[in-house]
Structure formats: C-alpha cells, structure tokens
PDB file of C-alpha atoms in Angstrom:
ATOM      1  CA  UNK A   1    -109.077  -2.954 264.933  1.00 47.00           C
ATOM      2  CA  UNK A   2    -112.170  -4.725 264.013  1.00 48.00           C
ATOM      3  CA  UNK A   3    -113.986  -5.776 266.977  1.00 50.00           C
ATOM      4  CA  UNK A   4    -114.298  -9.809 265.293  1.00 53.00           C
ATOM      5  CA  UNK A   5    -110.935 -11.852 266.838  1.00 52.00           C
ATOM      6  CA  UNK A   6    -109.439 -13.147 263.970  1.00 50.00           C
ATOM      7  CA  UNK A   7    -106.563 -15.976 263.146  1.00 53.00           C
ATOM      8  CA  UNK A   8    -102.992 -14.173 263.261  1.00 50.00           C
ATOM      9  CA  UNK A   9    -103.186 -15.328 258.991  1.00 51.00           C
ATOM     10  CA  UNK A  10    -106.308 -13.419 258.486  1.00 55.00           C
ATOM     11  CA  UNK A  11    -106.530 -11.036 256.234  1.00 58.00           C
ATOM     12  CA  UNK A  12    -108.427  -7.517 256.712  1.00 64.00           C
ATOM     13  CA  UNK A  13    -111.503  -6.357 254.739  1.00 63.00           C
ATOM     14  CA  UNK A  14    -109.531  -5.040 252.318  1.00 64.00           C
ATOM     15  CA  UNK A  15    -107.239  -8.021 251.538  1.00 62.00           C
ATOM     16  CA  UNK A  16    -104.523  -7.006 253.038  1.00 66.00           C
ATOM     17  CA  UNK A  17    -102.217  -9.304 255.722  1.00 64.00           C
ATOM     18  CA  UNK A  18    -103.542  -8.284 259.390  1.00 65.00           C
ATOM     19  CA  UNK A  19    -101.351  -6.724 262.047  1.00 67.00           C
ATOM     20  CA  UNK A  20    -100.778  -9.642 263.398  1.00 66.00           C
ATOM     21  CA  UNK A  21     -99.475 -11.526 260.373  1.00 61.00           C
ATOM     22  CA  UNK A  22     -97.675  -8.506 259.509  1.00 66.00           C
ATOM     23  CA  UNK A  23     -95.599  -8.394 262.864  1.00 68.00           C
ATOM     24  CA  UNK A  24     -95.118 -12.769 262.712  1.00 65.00           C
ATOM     25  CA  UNK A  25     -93.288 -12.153 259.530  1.00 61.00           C
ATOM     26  CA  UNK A  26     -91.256  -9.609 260.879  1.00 67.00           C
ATOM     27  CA  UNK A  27     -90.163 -11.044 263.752  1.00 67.00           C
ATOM     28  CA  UNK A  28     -90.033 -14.929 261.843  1.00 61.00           C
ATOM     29  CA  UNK A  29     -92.261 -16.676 263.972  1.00 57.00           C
ATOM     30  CA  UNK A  30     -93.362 -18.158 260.593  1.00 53.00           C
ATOM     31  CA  UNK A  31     -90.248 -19.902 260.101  1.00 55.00           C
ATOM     32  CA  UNK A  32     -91.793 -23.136 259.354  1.00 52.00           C
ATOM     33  CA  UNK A  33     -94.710 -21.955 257.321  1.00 52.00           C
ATOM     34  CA  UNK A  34     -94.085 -22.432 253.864  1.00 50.00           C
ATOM     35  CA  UNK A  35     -93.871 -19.359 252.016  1.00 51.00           C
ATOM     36  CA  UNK A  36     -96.360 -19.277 249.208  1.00 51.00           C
ATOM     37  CA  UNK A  37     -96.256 -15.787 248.064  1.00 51.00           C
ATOM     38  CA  UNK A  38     -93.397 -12.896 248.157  1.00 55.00           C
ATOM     39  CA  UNK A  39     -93.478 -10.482 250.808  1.00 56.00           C
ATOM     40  CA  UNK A  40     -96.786  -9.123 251.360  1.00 54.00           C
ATOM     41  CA  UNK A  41     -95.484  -5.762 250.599  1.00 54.00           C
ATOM     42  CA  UNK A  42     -94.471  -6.535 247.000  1.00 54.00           C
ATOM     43  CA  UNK A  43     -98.415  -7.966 246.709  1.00 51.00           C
ATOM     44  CA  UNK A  44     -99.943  -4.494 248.028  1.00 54.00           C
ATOM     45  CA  UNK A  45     -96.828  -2.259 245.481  1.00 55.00           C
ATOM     46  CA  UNK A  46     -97.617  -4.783 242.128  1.00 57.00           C
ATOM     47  CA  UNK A  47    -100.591  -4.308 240.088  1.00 58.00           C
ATOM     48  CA  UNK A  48    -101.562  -6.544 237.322  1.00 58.00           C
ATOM     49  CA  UNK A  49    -100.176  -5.757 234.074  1.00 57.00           C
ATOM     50  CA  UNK A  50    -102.378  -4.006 231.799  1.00 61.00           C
ATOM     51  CA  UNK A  51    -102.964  -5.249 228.983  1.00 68.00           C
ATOM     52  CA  UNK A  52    -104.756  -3.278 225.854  1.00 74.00           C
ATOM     53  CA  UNK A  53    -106.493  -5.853 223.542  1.00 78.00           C
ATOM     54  CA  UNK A  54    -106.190  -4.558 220.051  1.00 87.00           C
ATOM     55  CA  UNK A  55    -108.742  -5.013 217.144  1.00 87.00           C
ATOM     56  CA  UNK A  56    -106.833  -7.747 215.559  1.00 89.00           C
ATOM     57  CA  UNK A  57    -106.944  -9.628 218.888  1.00 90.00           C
ATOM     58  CA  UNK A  58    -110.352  -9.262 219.328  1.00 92.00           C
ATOM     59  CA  UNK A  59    -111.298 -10.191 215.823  1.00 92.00           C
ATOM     60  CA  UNK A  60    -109.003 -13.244 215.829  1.00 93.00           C
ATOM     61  CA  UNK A  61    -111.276 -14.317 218.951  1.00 93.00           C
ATOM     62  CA  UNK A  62    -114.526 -13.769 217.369  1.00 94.00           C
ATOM     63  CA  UNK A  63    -112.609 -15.859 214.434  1.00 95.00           C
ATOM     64  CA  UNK A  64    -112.106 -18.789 217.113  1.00 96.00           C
ATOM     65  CA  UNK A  65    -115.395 -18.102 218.466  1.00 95.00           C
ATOM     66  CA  UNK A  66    -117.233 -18.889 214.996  1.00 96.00           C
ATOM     67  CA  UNK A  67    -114.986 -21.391 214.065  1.00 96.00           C
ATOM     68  CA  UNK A  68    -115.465 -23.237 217.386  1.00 96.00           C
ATOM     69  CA  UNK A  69    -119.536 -22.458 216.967  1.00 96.00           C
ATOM     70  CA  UNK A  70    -119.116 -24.334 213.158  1.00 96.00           C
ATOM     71  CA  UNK A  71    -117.216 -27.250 214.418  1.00 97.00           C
ATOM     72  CA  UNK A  72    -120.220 -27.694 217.243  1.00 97.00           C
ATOM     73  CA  UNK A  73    -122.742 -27.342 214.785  1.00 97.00           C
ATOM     74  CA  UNK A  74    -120.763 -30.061 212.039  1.00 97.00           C
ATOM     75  CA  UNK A  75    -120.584 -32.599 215.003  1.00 97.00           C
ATOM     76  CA  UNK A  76    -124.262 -32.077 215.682  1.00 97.00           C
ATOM     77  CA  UNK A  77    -125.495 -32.668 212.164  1.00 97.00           C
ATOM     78  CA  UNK A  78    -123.035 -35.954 212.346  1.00 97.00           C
ATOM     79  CA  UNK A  79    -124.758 -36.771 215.241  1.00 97.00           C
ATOM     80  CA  UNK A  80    -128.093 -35.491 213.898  1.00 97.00           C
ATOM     81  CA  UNK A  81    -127.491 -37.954 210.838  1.00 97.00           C
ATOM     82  CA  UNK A  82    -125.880 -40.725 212.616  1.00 97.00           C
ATOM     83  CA  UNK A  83    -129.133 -40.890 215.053  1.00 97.00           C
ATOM     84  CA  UNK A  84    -131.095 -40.892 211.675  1.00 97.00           C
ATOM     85  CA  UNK A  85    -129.439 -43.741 210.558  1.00 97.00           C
ATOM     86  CA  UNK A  86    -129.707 -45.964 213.983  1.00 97.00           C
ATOM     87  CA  UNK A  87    -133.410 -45.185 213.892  1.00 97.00           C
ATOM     88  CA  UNK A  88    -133.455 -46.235 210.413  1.00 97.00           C
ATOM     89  CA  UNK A  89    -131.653 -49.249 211.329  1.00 97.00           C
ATOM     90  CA  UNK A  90    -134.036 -50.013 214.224  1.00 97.00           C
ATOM     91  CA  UNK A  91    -136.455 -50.013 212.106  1.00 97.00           C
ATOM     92  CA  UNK A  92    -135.409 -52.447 210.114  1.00 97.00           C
ATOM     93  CA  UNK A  93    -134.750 -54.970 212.314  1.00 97.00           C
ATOM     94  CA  UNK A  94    -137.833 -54.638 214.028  1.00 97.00           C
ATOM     95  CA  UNK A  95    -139.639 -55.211 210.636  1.00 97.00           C
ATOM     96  CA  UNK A  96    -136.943 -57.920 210.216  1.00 97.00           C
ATOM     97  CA  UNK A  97    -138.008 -59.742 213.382  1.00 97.00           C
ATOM     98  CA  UNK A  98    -141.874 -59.208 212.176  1.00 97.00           C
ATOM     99  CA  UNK A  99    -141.251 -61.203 209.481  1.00 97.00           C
ATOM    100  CA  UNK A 100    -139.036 -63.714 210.800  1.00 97.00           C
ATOM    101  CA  UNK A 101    -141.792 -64.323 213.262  1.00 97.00           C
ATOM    102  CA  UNK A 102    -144.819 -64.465 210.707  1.00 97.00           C
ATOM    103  CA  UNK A 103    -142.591 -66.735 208.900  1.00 97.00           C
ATOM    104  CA  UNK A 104    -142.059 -69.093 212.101  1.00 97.00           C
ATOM    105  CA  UNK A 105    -145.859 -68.608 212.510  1.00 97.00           C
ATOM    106  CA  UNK A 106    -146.866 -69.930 209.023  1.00 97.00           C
ATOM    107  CA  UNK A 107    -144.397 -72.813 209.458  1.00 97.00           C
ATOM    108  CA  UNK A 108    -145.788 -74.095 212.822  1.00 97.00           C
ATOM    109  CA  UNK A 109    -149.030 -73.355 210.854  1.00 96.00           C
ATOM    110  CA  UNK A 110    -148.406 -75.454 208.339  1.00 97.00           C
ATOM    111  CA  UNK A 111    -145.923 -77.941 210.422  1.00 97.00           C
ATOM    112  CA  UNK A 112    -149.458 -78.498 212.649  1.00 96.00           C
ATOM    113  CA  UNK A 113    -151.983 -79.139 209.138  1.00 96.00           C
ATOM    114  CA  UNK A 114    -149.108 -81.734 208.272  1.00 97.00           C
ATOM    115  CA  UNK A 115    -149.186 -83.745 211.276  1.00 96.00           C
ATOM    116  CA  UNK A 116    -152.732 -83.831 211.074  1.00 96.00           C
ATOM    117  CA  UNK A 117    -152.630 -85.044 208.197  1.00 96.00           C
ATOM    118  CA  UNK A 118    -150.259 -87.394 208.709  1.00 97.00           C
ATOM    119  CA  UNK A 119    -151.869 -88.669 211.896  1.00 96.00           C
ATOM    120  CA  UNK A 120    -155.235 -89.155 209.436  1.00 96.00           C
ATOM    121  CA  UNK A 121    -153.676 -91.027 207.079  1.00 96.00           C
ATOM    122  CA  UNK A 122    -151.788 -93.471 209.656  1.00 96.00           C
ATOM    123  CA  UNK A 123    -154.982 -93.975 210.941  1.00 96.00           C
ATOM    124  CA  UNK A 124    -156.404 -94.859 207.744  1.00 96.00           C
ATOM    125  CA  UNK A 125    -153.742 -97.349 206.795  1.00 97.00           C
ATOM    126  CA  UNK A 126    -153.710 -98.729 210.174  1.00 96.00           C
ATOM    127  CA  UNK A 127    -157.211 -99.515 209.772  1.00 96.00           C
ATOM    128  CA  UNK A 128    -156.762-100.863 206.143  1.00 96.00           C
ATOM    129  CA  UNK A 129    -154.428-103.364 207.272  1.00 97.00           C
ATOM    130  CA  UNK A 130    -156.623-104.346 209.980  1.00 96.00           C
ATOM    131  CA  UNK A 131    -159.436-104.817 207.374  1.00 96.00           C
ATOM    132  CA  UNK A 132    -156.545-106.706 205.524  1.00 97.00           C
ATOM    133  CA  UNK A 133    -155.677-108.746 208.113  1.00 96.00           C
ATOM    134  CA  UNK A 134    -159.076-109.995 208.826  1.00 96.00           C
ATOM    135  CA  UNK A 135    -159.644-110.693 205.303  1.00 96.00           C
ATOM    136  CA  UNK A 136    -156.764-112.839 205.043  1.00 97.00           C
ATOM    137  CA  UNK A 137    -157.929-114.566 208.074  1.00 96.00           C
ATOM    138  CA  UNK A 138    -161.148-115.356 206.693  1.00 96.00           C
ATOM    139  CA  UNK A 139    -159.649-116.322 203.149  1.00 96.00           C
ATOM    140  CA  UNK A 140    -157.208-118.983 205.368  1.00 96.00           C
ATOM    141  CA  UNK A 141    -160.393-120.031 206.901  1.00 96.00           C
ATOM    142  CA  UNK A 142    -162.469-120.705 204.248  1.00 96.00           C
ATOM    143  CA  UNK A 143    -159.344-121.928 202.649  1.00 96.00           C
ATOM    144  CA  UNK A 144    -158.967-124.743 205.532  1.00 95.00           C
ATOM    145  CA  UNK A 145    -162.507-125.335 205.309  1.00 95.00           C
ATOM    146  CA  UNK A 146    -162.317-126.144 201.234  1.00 94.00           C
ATOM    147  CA  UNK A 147    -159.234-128.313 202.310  1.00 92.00           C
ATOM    148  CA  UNK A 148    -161.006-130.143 204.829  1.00 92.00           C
ATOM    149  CA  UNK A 149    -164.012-130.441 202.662  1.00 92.00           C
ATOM    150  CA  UNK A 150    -161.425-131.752 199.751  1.00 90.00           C
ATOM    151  CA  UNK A 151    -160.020-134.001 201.947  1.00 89.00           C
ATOM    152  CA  UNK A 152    -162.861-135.308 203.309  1.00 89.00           C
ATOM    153  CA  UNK A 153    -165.025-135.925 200.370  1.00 88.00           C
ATOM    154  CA  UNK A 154    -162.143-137.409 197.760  1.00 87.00           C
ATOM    155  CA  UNK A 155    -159.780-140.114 199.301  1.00 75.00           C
ATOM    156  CA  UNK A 156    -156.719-139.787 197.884  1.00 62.00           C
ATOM    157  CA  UNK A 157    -153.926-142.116 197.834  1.00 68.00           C
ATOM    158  CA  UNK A 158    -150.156-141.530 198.328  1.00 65.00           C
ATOM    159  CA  UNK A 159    -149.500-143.737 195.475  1.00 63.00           C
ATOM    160  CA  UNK A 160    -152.843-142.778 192.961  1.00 58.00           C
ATOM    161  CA  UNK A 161    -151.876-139.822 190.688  1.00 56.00           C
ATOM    162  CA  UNK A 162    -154.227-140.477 188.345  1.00 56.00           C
ATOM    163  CA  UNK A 163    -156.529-138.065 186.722  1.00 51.00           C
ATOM    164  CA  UNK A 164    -160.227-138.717 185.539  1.00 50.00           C
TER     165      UNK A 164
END
C-alpha cells in the first residue's frame, strides 16, 4: 500500500479503483453515490475498440483537410479585398473632407473680401450723402438768402401782378 493516505475514491498509480473503493462497492456503502461508470471490473476487462484506418479514410481526410485549407484561404482573400476596398474608401473621404474644407476656406475667403467691400462702399455712400446733405443745406441757405434779398429789395403787392 502506498505509504500517501488517500480518499477511499482514489484511484492507484495505475488507474485502477483503490482497495478501499473496491471493498465500499462491495459491501454498498456507496449507495447514495451516483453511479457514473459500470463496475470497475468491466473498465479494467474492456479495451477500446481498435480501429484500422484504411487508405480511403485517410485520403478522404487529407481531402477535408485541403478543402478546409481552400475555404480559409477564399475567406482571407475576401477579407484581403474587402480591407482593400475600406482603405480605398477611407481614402476617399478623407480627400472628400480636404476639399470640402478648402472649399469652406475659399468661401469664408471670399465671404470676408465681400464684407470689406461692402463695409467700403457703405462708408463711401454714407459719406456722399453727408456731402449731399450739406450741400442741400447750403443751396436752402443761399436760397433763403436770395429770397430775403428778393423780398427785401422789390416790394411787391398782393394785388400788383404786373410785369415790366
């Protein structure tokens, strides 16, 4: 017995059920352990089936085995291309978005030069129609001053519309 103490499930080195586990069965002190496996002693008396692969079988794999390599290598050139294609997309839209924004650029360029010039010319008809104004108000001046002068120097009557 190996000198380690072990559970009463253990099993030994070799694999096989302990004493212990051996002697619990026997006796069916694991009555309420559920039974997961025959009796051991149809485990240690069955050997796995052998099984000779033939050539067919094993050329029908390598079949599988290439098919299943040129299905991998198919979805990776789909991938390969479809990568291709977002990069080339990418691309495009960043040049896209260049543009857009040396167009936006130019207009606020040019959106800028017009107000300038708009401000310019208000200011130059602002001060034309001061210069206008004050022109008219000298013409009305010199205008009252000719009417004064009129009136003072010729006396004319309500009634006289006589002409010399």
């Amino acid at each position: 017995m190996d000198p380690i103490k072990r559970a009463p499930w253990d099993l030994t080195s070799d694999g096989t059920p302990s004493i212990e586990v051996r002697a619990a069965v026997e006796e069916g002190s694991l009555s309420k352990v559920l039974r997961l496996v025959g009796p051991f002693d149809d485990l240690e008396s069955e050997a796995p089936p052998a099984r000779r692969s033939s050539a067919k079988d094993w050329a029908k794999l390598i079949d599988r085995i290439r098919e299943a390599a040129a299905h991998s290598r198919a979805i990776e050139a789909q991938a390969h291309e479809q990568e291709l294609r977002v990069q080339d997309l990418l691309d495009r839209a960043r040049e896209d978005i260049q543009a857009a924004a040396e167009r936006v650029r130019a207009a606020d360029a040019r959106a800028a030069e017009m107000e300038a010039r708009t401000e310019k010319l208000l200011k130059s008809a602002d001060q034309r129609v001061k210069a206008a104004e004050e022109r008219a108000r000298v013409a009305e001046e010199w205008l009252a001053r000719v009417y004064d002068t009129i009136s003072q120097e010729f006396v004319v009557e309500p009634g006289d519309k006589s002409v010399a």
